């Protein structure tokens, strides 16, 4: 059909082209006079001959030669041109008859007449009918002409007769007066200039018509030979170029027609002025010529318009086809992408929230895809309209329309199929959620029933009724038949979903089984009858029933000799034993129920962990796809403000990294612990390093929040929120990672609460501690990055242990007295950062920056190396103060914490740092001593090395200190040791600013202030008992039968003192009792007025400022001034 339409179109074009060509050829091949009036205009203006338009009796054209005195002076060329032009004007029919020449020589001489006649006769280019000569009117010249004409007749022999006329009336005998001009006595209206103007215009118009015909023929040839382009742009360019040329041709034809009508009006002007005026023959011929040219021009224009309409239709249909093909390709690509995307939508969801999210995603996908589908349907409609309009390419358009319609229908069918599957999945997950919720409610019901109240008959009956009432609700909430579920939801059941259905059904069956067991137990308790009490006379020897079911506890006389009493006792004993057995069974059942309840609660916590984890992952993905990805979408760029451009990393931080960790790793590993929730702590421990990514996110959070405050009203966020159908704005979702990392510790606490006697309890405790450590590290790092002005690398200071704001007073030995006095009363507000190797003093400042760069900062002031630091734990008058001193109290900083608890935490942490440094220094000194003993064969002198006895004693003590967790080697006393004398070995010397008696001093590098006391004490003696409460500073494990396991930080109360430095204590945390090394205990701050501390040499505790001496294992080696632990003074 396309070929037939195209062939028909080309056939019509060919016919029109031939018709147009014939018209233009006819115009182009018309006889054009060899000369034009415009070419000899000056010669014609001389008017020595003119064509007046008069006619003879036979219709012969009349050429008049008026009296022209200088006729003989006219050049032959000019004369020949004028004669040729004048004889070419009349029609070929008139010229065939011949011309009549009227030669007016009335004012001339005979000689001139003779010469004129002879010249005309010799050079006249056309046929002559008659020559009429008006001879001179003078007597002499007339007589002379008569005589000369008679004698010279042979000279005037011509093909036509020459008639000499003596007067004008004689001329009227040959030519009618109406055909002669006024100068010849006629009435013919003739104006030579008007005639010349008309002739010039007519000939110019004829030339214009011929040129127009040539251009039309050339343009028509170009149009007919044009090949149809294959693309939209080329077709548009061809159509535009052809239209432009057509418009120019039409403009030229319009000008030609206007010119022709103007000439025609000019010819008819006398008629317009005088209706009775009659045009002469030449005027009529001119009019006919112009009319003929106009008719030919109109006919040519009509032929061209028809040809152009067909050609334009062909080009426009070609352009429509190219547009249709281009749009088809674009829509086809879009629909293919939609179909490809559709094939990836195979997930049916793993939870109710997930399915709802998938349905929402499907709706968004359908909405976006409908743009392409609507374009495809519109293109189908456009193709149908082209076919109805008889487009020449029907065979090409129709299949494409069918293909587009098929793709649209297929998309609609797939969307409907996908929606039905998700609806089925939503229905199934709703059923599963309902069943799980029912199971959870049942589990909570079982867990909430108090066991003690169920021991009575009324309590058991009430609990039984409560259970039966709950079970009645199962018909609406639980899964009835598993096979029915499989059959009804077969289309969506994959392996994961099938396993999920099975687990829910198993959970439901397990819960119902627990209910059944609970019912059995409660029915037994409810059915137990109260035994009657026999009235027995109260006698001393009578057996009185013990309220305790134990058979070993009885009341009454066992020596009674009454047989009745013995029988009564035996009967009561048997009843008591039977009752005890029943109660033991009840207790056993209660214990089993309690374990089941704990397992149920653990599963509930695990379900909450998994459900919230899945929701968390989905929310992160939603933010990344709905906001972060859209910031790179070119279609959304116009909605993004300039302050938000290129700020995606600032706004979202490393959220994508967090999403990939949880989605690809953590969530999948959590799902492996769904059947053993008590072991989930291992999952956290294995991935604890990956949780460090939250530190980076939290460090960026202030900048993100500040940027959000600046740009929260940006239309981009509003549009994204609208597309996602979120009720909350983006900032709520940016807070999700911070909320999630804090949520883990709450869930772990809950899990640990229900798993204390389970296998994974220790892992849960360690995981909880690690998560809390991460939270602390995150919080600390956010402050650490705000430190400004520190020249070194903060990483070189070791791990950040603690940070906080304090009031600080200073007291330096080298300072001015007024400055020292002022320092006592005017505290400085400082933010302290405790690292493993140094403590930093900073001043908190608020930046005045703009935008997200505005954040609090800490201006570095000074730092103290921990190798030269000591602490005084208590300052008189304030339980929130402690001292940090430097270089043997050369610099003293009194630090006031906001609360006593914060002070205790800081002191304990500093104590741990100093203890670790002490241990490192001991190991280093022992290593050097070993090297020296190996390198020197002779023993060292007494003034440079410790004595052998002292060395053995120190070695023995060090062996004990090396493994503080074991009590082997310590002697145990069978009898309780006597408490030591109060105040023995204690000094009241004070070195604090306030002369406090209660200060406890700690250092890891300085020489003891009261080192003379240590030297007087001599060797290392056991630590003496001081009653009170102590804090365990080193973890204690089970090392013997009576050893007390304890953890660092536990509070113990000293009860007795044993041998070998062992104290018998009671752990106030666990309420357990046992033996611990005295060296592992420290005085509880604020509770005892004694200054107890760890002594590196194992000596008795000294008052105030007792510190950890790194070289205490070598009694004669001391540190002086600012020497560190590696500098040993050999001059002791």
Coordinates of C-alpha atoms in Angstrom, one line a residue, residues 540-974:
X540 CA 3.8 -30.6 124.8
X541 CA 4.8 -33.9 123.4
X542 CA 2.3 -33.5 120.5
X543 CA 3.7 -33.1 117.0
X544 CA 3.2 -29.7 115.6
X545 CA 3.2 -29.4 111.8
X546 CA 6.1 -27.4 110.6
X547 CA 5.3 -24.6 108.1
X548 CA 8.4 -25.8 106.3
X549 CA 8.0 -28.9 104.1
X550 CA 11.5 -30.1 104.9
X551 CA 11.3 -33.3 107.0
X552 CA 14.4 -32.4 108.9
X553 CA 12.7 -29.5 110.8
X554 CA 10.2 -30.6 113.3
X555 CA 8.6 -29.3 116.5
X556 CA 7.6 -31.3 119.6
X557 CA 9.1 -33.9 121.7
X558 CA 11.0 -36.7 120.0
X559 CA 11.3 -38.7 123.2
X560 CA 7.5 -39.2 123.6
X561 CA 6.7 -42.8 124.5
X562 CA 3.1 -42.5 123.5
X563 CA 2.3 -45.0 120.7
X564 CA -0.5 -42.7 119.6
X565 CA 1.9 -39.8 119.3
X566 CA 4.4 -41.9 117.4
X567 CA 1.7 -43.0 115.0
X568 CA 0.5 -39.4 114.6
X569 CA 4.1 -38.3 114.0
X570 CA 4.6 -41.0 111.4
X571 CA 1.3 -40.1 109.6
X572 CA 2.2 -36.4 109.6
X573 CA 5.7 -37.2 108.4
X574 CA 4.4 -39.1 105.5
X575 CA 1.9 -36.3 104.6
X576 CA 4.7 -33.8 104.9
X577 CA 7.0 -35.8 102.7
X578 CA 4.2 -36.2 100.1
X579 CA 3.5 -32.5 100.2
X580 CA 7.2 -31.7 99.9
X581 CA 7.4 -33.9 96.8
X582 CA 4.4 -32.1 95.2
X583 CA 5.8 -28.7 96.0
X584 CA 9.2 -29.7 94.5
X585 CA 7.4 -30.7 91.3
X586 CA 5.6 -27.4 91.2
X587 CA 8.9 -25.5 91.8
X588 CA 10.5 -27.6 89.1
X589 CA 7.7 -26.7 86.7
X590 CA 7.9 -23.1 87.8
X591 CA 11.6 -23.1 87.1
X592 CA 11.0 -24.6 83.7
X593 CA 8.4 -22.0 82.9
X594 CA 10.7 -19.3 84.0
X595 CA 13.4 -20.6 81.7
X596 CA 10.9 -20.7 78.9
X597 CA 9.7 -17.2 79.6
X598 CA 13.3 -16.0 79.5
X599 CA 13.8 -17.7 76.2
X600 CA 10.7 -16.1 74.9
X601 CA 11.8 -12.7 76.0
X602 CA 15.2 -13.3 74.3
X603 CA 13.5 -14.2 71.1
X604 CA 11.4 -11.1 71.4
X605 CA 14.4 -8.9 71.8
X606 CA 16.1 -10.7 68.9
X607 CA 13.0 -10.1 66.7
X608 CA 13.0 -6.4 67.7
X609 CA 16.7 -6.2 66.8
X610 CA 16.1 -7.8 63.4
X611 CA 13.0 -5.9 62.6
X612 CA 14.4 -2.5 63.5
X613 CA 17.6 -3.4 61.7
X614 CA 15.7 -4.1 58.5
X615 CA 13.7 -0.9 58.9
X616 CA 16.9 1.0 59.5
X617 CA 18.5 -0.4 56.3
X618 CA 15.4 0.4 54.3
X619 CA 15.4 4.0 55.6
X620 CA 19.0 4.5 54.7
X621 CA 18.4 3.2 51.2
X622 CA 15.4 5.5 50.9
X623 CA 17.5 8.5 51.9
X624 CA 20.3 7.6 49.5
X625 CA 18.1 7.0 46.5
X626 CA 15.5 9.6 47.3
X627 CA 17.8 12.5 48.3
X628 CA 21.5 11.8 47.7
X629 CA 21.1 10.3 44.2
X630 CA 18.6 13.0 43.2
X631 CA 21.3 15.7 43.9
X632 CA 23.1 14.4 40.8
X633 CA 19.9 14.2 38.7
X634 CA 20.1 16.9 35.9
X635 CA 16.3 17.2 36.0
X636 CA 16.5 18.3 39.6
X637 CA 19.4 20.7 39.4
X638 CA 17.2 23.7 39.0
X639 CA 15.7 23.1 42.4
X640 CA 19.0 23.0 44.2
X641 CA 20.2 26.3 45.7
X642 CA 23.7 27.5 45.2
X643 CA 24.6 27.1 48.8
X644 CA 23.7 23.4 48.5
X645 CA 25.5 22.6 45.3
X646 CA 28.5 20.2 45.6
X647 CA 27.7 19.7 49.3
X648 CA 26.4 16.1 49.2
X649 CA 29.3 14.8 51.1
X650 CA 28.8 17.4 53.8
X651 CA 25.1 16.7 54.1
X652 CA 25.1 12.9 54.1
X653 CA 28.6 12.2 55.3
X654 CA 29.5 8.5 54.9
X655 CA 25.9 7.3 55.1
X656 CA 26.5 5.2 52.0
X657 CA 29.3 3.4 53.7
X658 CA 27.1 2.7 56.7
X659 CA 24.3 1.4 54.5
X660 CA 26.6 -1.0 52.6
X661 CA 28.0 -2.4 55.9
X662 CA 24.5 -3.0 57.4
X663 CA 22.9 -4.2 54.2
X664 CA 25.6 -6.5 52.9
X665 CA 27.2 -7.8 56.2
X666 CA 25.7 -7.0 59.6
X667 CA 22.0 -7.7 58.8
X668 CA 22.8 -11.0 57.1
X669 CA 25.0 -12.1 60.0
X670 CA 22.3 -11.1 62.6
X671 CA 19.8 -13.3 60.8
X672 CA 22.1 -16.3 61.5
X673 CA 21.4 -15.9 65.2
X674 CA 17.6 -15.8 65.1
X675 CA 17.5 -19.3 66.6
X676 CA 20.1 -18.6 69.3
X677 CA 19.6 -15.0 70.3
X678 CA 21.7 -15.4 73.5
X679 CA 24.8 -15.8 71.2
X680 CA 24.2 -12.6 69.3
X681 CA 26.9 -10.8 71.2
X682 CA 29.5 -12.7 69.1
X683 CA 28.1 -11.0 66.0
X684 CA 28.7 -7.6 67.5
X685 CA 32.2 -8.6 68.7
X686 CA 33.2 -9.9 65.2
X687 CA 32.1 -6.7 63.6
X688 CA 33.2 -4.2 66.2
X689 CA 35.9 -2.7 64.1
X690 CA 33.5 -1.9 61.3
X691 CA 31.4 0.1 63.8
X692 CA 34.2 2.6 63.8
X693 CA 32.6 4.1 60.7
X694 CA 30.0 5.8 62.9
X695 CA 32.8 7.9 64.4
X696 CA 33.3 9.5 61.0
X697 CA 29.6 10.1 60.6
X698 CA 29.2 11.7 64.0
X699 CA 32.2 13.9 63.5
X700 CA 30.6 15.3 60.3
X701 CA 27.1 15.6 62.0
X702 CA 27.5 19.2 63.2
X703 CA 28.5 20.4 59.7
X704 CA 25.6 18.5 58.3
X705 CA 23.1 19.9 60.7
X706 CA 24.4 23.5 60.1
X707 CA 24.1 23.0 56.3
X708 CA 20.5 21.6 56.8
X709 CA 19.5 24.7 58.8
X710 CA 20.7 26.9 56.0
X711 CA 19.0 25.0 53.2
X712 CA 16.0 23.3 54.8
X713 CA 13.6 25.4 52.9
X714 CA 15.1 24.5 49.5
X715 CA 12.5 23.4 47.0
X716 CA 14.7 20.3 46.2
X717 CA 14.1 18.8 49.7
X718 CA 10.4 19.5 49.5
X719 CA 10.1 17.9 46.1
X720 CA 12.1 14.8 47.2
X721 CA 10.0 14.5 50.3
X722 CA 6.8 14.7 48.2
X723 CA 8.0 12.0 45.9
X724 CA 9.0 9.7 48.8
X725 CA 5.7 10.5 50.6
X726 CA 7.6 11.0 53.8
X727 CA 5.9 12.7 56.7
X728 CA 9.2 13.6 58.3
X729 CA 11.8 15.9 56.7
X730 CA 15.3 14.9 55.8
X731 CA 16.9 15.9 59.0
X732 CA 15.0 13.3 60.9
X733 CA 16.4 10.6 58.7
X734 CA 20.0 12.1 58.9
X735 CA 19.7 11.5 62.7
X736 CA 18.9 7.7 62.2
X737 CA 22.5 6.5 62.3
X738 CA 23.2 8.3 65.6
X739 CA 20.0 6.9 67.0
X740 CA 20.8 3.4 65.8
X741 CA 24.3 3.2 67.3
X742 CA 22.8 4.2 70.7
X743 CA 19.9 1.8 70.3
X744 CA 22.3 -1.2 70.1
X745 CA 23.4 -0.8 73.7
X746 CA 19.8 -0.7 74.9
X747 CA 19.0 -3.9 73.0
X748 CA 22.2 -5.6 74.3
X749 CA 21.3 -4.7 77.9
X750 CA 17.8 -6.2 77.4
X751 CA 19.3 -9.4 75.9
X752 CA 21.9 -9.6 78.7
X753 CA 19.1 -9.2 81.3
X754 CA 17.4 -12.3 80.0
X755 CA 20.6 -14.3 79.3
X756 CA 22.6 -14.1 82.6
X757 CA 22.9 -17.9 82.9
X758 CA 23.3 -18.6 79.2
X759 CA 26.3 -19.6 77.2
X760 CA 26.8 -16.3 75.5
X761 CA 26.4 -14.0 78.5
X762 CA 30.0 -13.1 78.6
X763 CA 30.0 -12.2 74.9
X764 CA 26.9 -10.1 75.5
X765 CA 28.6 -8.3 78.3
X766 CA 31.8 -7.7 76.2
X767 CA 29.7 -6.6 73.3
X768 CA 27.8 -4.1 75.5
X769 CA 31.1 -2.8 76.9
X770 CA 32.5 -2.4 73.4
X771 CA 29.5 -0.6 72.1
X772 CA 29.5 1.8 75.1
X773 CA 33.2 2.2 74.4
X774 CA 32.5 3.1 70.8
X775 CA 29.8 5.6 71.9
X776 CA 32.3 7.2 74.3
X777 CA 35.0 7.2 71.6
X778 CA 32.6 8.8 69.2
X779 CA 31.7 11.5 71.7
X780 CA 35.3 12.1 72.6
X781 CA 36.5 12.3 69.0
X782 CA 33.9 14.9 68.2
X783 CA 35.6 17.1 70.9
X784 CA 39.1 16.0 69.9
X785 CA 38.8 17.2 66.3
X786 CA 37.9 20.7 67.6
X787 CA 41.3 21.3 69.3
X788 CA 43.2 24.2 67.7
X789 CA 46.7 25.5 68.3
X790 CA 48.4 22.2 69.2
X791 CA 51.7 22.0 67.2
X792 CA 52.2 18.3 67.4
X793 CA 50.3 15.3 66.3
X794 CA 47.5 14.3 68.7
X795 CA 47.8 10.7 67.5
X796 CA 51.3 10.6 69.1
X797 CA 49.7 11.2 72.5
X798 CA 48.0 7.7 72.4
X799 CA 44.4 6.8 72.8
X800 CA 42.0 9.5 74.2
X801 CA 40.8 8.1 77.5
X802 CA 38.6 10.9 78.9
X803 CA 37.6 14.5 78.2
X804 CA 35.6 17.0 80.2
X805 CA 35.3 20.6 81.5
X806 CA 36.7 21.5 84.9
X807 CA 37.5 24.5 87.1
X808 CA 41.3 24.6 87.5
X809 CA 43.4 26.5 90.1
X810 CA 47.2 26.6 89.6
X811 CA 50.0 26.8 92.2
X812 CA 53.6 26.8 90.9
X813 CA 56.7 26.9 93.1
X814 CA 58.5 29.2 90.7
X815 CA 55.6 31.6 90.3
X816 CA 55.3 35.1 91.8
X817 CA 53.7 35.2 95.2
X818 CA 50.8 37.5 94.2
X819 CA 50.1 35.3 91.2
X820 CA 50.1 32.3 93.5
X821 CA 47.7 34.0 95.9
X822 CA 45.5 35.0 93.0
X823 CA 45.5 31.5 91.6
X824 CA 44.1 30.2 94.8
X825 CA 40.8 32.2 94.5
X826 CA 40.3 32.7 90.8
X827 CA 39.7 29.4 88.9
X828 CA 40.1 28.9 85.2
X829 CA 37.6 27.1 83.1
X830 CA 39.5 24.4 81.2
X831 CA 38.6 21.5 79.1
X832 CA 40.9 18.5 79.9
X833 CA 41.8 15.8 77.4
X834 CA 43.4 12.7 79.1
X835 CA 45.5 10.7 76.7
X836 CA 47.7 7.7 77.5
X837 CA 50.8 9.8 77.3
X838 CA 49.7 13.3 78.2
X839 CA 46.9 15.4 79.6
X840 CA 46.0 18.5 77.6
X841 CA 44.5 21.7 79.1
X842 CA 42.4 23.6 76.6
X843 CA 40.0 26.6 76.7
X844 CA 36.6 26.1 75.1
X845 CA 35.7 28.8 72.6
X846 CA 32.7 29.5 70.4
X847 CA 33.6 30.2 66.8
X848 CA 31.9 33.2 65.0
X849 CA 32.1 31.6 61.6
X850 CA 29.3 31.3 59.1
X851 CA 27.4 28.3 57.8
X852 CA 28.4 24.8 58.6
X853 CA 31.9 25.8 59.6
X854 CA 30.5 27.4 62.8
X855 CA 31.2 25.0 65.7
X856 CA 32.7 25.1 69.2
X857 CA 36.5 24.7 69.4
X858 CA 39.1 24.2 72.1
X859 CA 42.1 26.4 72.2
X860 CA 45.2 24.5 73.3
X861 CA 46.9 26.0 76.4
X862 CA 49.4 23.5 77.8
X863 CA 50.0 19.8 78.2
X864 CA 51.6 17.6 80.9
X865 CA 53.6 14.4 80.1
X866 CA 52.2 11.5 82.0
X867 CA 55.6 10.2 82.8
X868 CA 56.2 13.2 85.2
X869 CA 52.6 13.5 86.5
X870 CA 51.3 12.6 90.0
X871 CA 47.9 12.9 91.5
X872 CA 46.5 13.7 95.0
X873 CA 43.1 12.0 95.1
X874 CA 41.5 14.1 97.9
X875 CA 41.6 17.8 98.6
X876 CA 40.4 19.0 102.0
X877 CA 37.0 20.7 102.0
X878 CA 35.7 19.6 98.6
X879 CA 35.0 16.0 97.6
X880 CA 34.9 17.1 93.9
X881 CA 38.5 18.3 93.9
X882 CA 41.7 16.5 93.2
X883 CA 45.3 17.6 92.4
X884 CA 47.4 16.9 89.3
X885 CA 51.1 17.8 90.1
X886 CA 54.1 17.8 87.8
X887 CA 57.8 17.4 88.4
X888 CA 57.7 16.7 92.1
X889 CA 55.0 19.3 92.8
X890 CA 56.9 22.0 90.9
X891 CA 53.6 22.7 89.2
X892 CA 50.3 21.9 90.9
X893 CA 46.9 22.0 89.3
X894 CA 43.8 21.8 91.6
X895 CA 41.0 20.4 89.5
X896 CA 37.3 20.6 90.5
X897 CA 34.9 18.2 88.7
X898 CA 31.2 19.0 88.3
X899 CA 30.3 16.0 90.5
X900 CA 32.1 13.5 92.8
X901 CA 31.3 10.7 90.4
X902 CA 33.1 12.4 87.5
X903 CA 36.0 13.1 89.9
X904 CA 36.2 9.4 90.9
X905 CA 36.1 8.3 87.2
X906 CA 39.0 10.6 86.3
X907 CA 41.1 9.6 89.3
X908 CA 40.6 5.9 88.5
X909 CA 41.5 6.4 84.9
X910 CA 44.6 8.4 85.8
X911 CA 45.5 5.7 88.3
X912 CA 45.2 3.1 85.6
X913 CA 47.6 5.1 83.3
X914 CA 50.1 5.4 86.1
X915 CA 49.8 1.8 86.9
X916 CA 50.5 0.7 83.3
X917 CA 53.5 3.0 83.2
X918 CA 54.8 1.5 86.4
X919 CA 54.5 -2.0 85.0
X920 CA 56.3 -0.9 81.8
X921 CA 59.1 0.7 83.8
X922 CA 59.4 -2.4 86.0
X923 CA 59.8 -4.7 83.0
X924 CA 62.3 -2.4 81.5
X925 CA 64.4 -2.2 84.7
X926 CA 64.3 -5.9 85.2
X927 CA 65.4 -6.4 81.6
X928 CA 68.4 -4.0 82.2
X929 CA 69.3 -5.7 85.4
X930 CA 69.3 -9.1 83.7
X931 CA 71.5 -7.7 81.0
X932 CA 73.9 -6.3 83.6
X933 CA 74.0 -9.5 85.5
X934 CA 74.8 -11.4 82.3
X935 CA 77.5 -8.9 81.2
X936 CA 79.3 -8.6 84.6
X937 CA 80.7 -11.8 86.0
X938 CA 81.4 -10.2 89.4
X939 CA 78.5 -9.1 91.7
X940 CA 77.9 -5.4 91.8
X941 CA 78.9 -3.3 94.8
X942 CA 76.4 -2.6 97.5
X943 CA 76.2 1.1 96.6
X944 CA 75.1 0.5 93.0
X945 CA 72.9 -2.5 93.2
X946 CA 70.4 -3.9 95.7
X947 CA 71.5 -6.5 98.3
X948 CA 70.9 -10.2 97.5
X949 CA 68.4 -10.5 100.3
X950 CA 66.5 -7.5 99.2
X951 CA 66.6 -8.7 95.6
X952 CA 65.1 -12.0 96.6
X953 CA 62.4 -10.3 98.6
X954 CA 61.6 -8.0 95.8
X955 CA 61.6 -10.8 93.3
X956 CA 59.3 -12.8 95.5
X957 CA 56.9 -9.8 95.7
X958 CA 57.2 -9.2 92.0
X959 CA 56.2 -12.7 91.3
X960 CA 53.2 -12.2 93.4
X961 CA 52.4 -8.9 91.7
X962 CA 52.9 -10.3 88.3
X963 CA 50.0 -12.6 88.6
X964 CA 47.5 -10.9 90.9
X965 CA 44.8 -13.2 89.9
X966 CA 46.2 -16.2 91.6
X967 CA 46.4 -16.9 95.4
X968 CA 48.8 -19.7 95.1
X969 CA 51.9 -19.3 97.4
X970 CA 50.0 -17.2 99.9
X971 CA 49.5 -18.8 103.3
X972 CA 46.0 -19.1 104.6
X973 CA 45.2 -18.9 108.3
X974 CA 42.7 -21.1 110.0

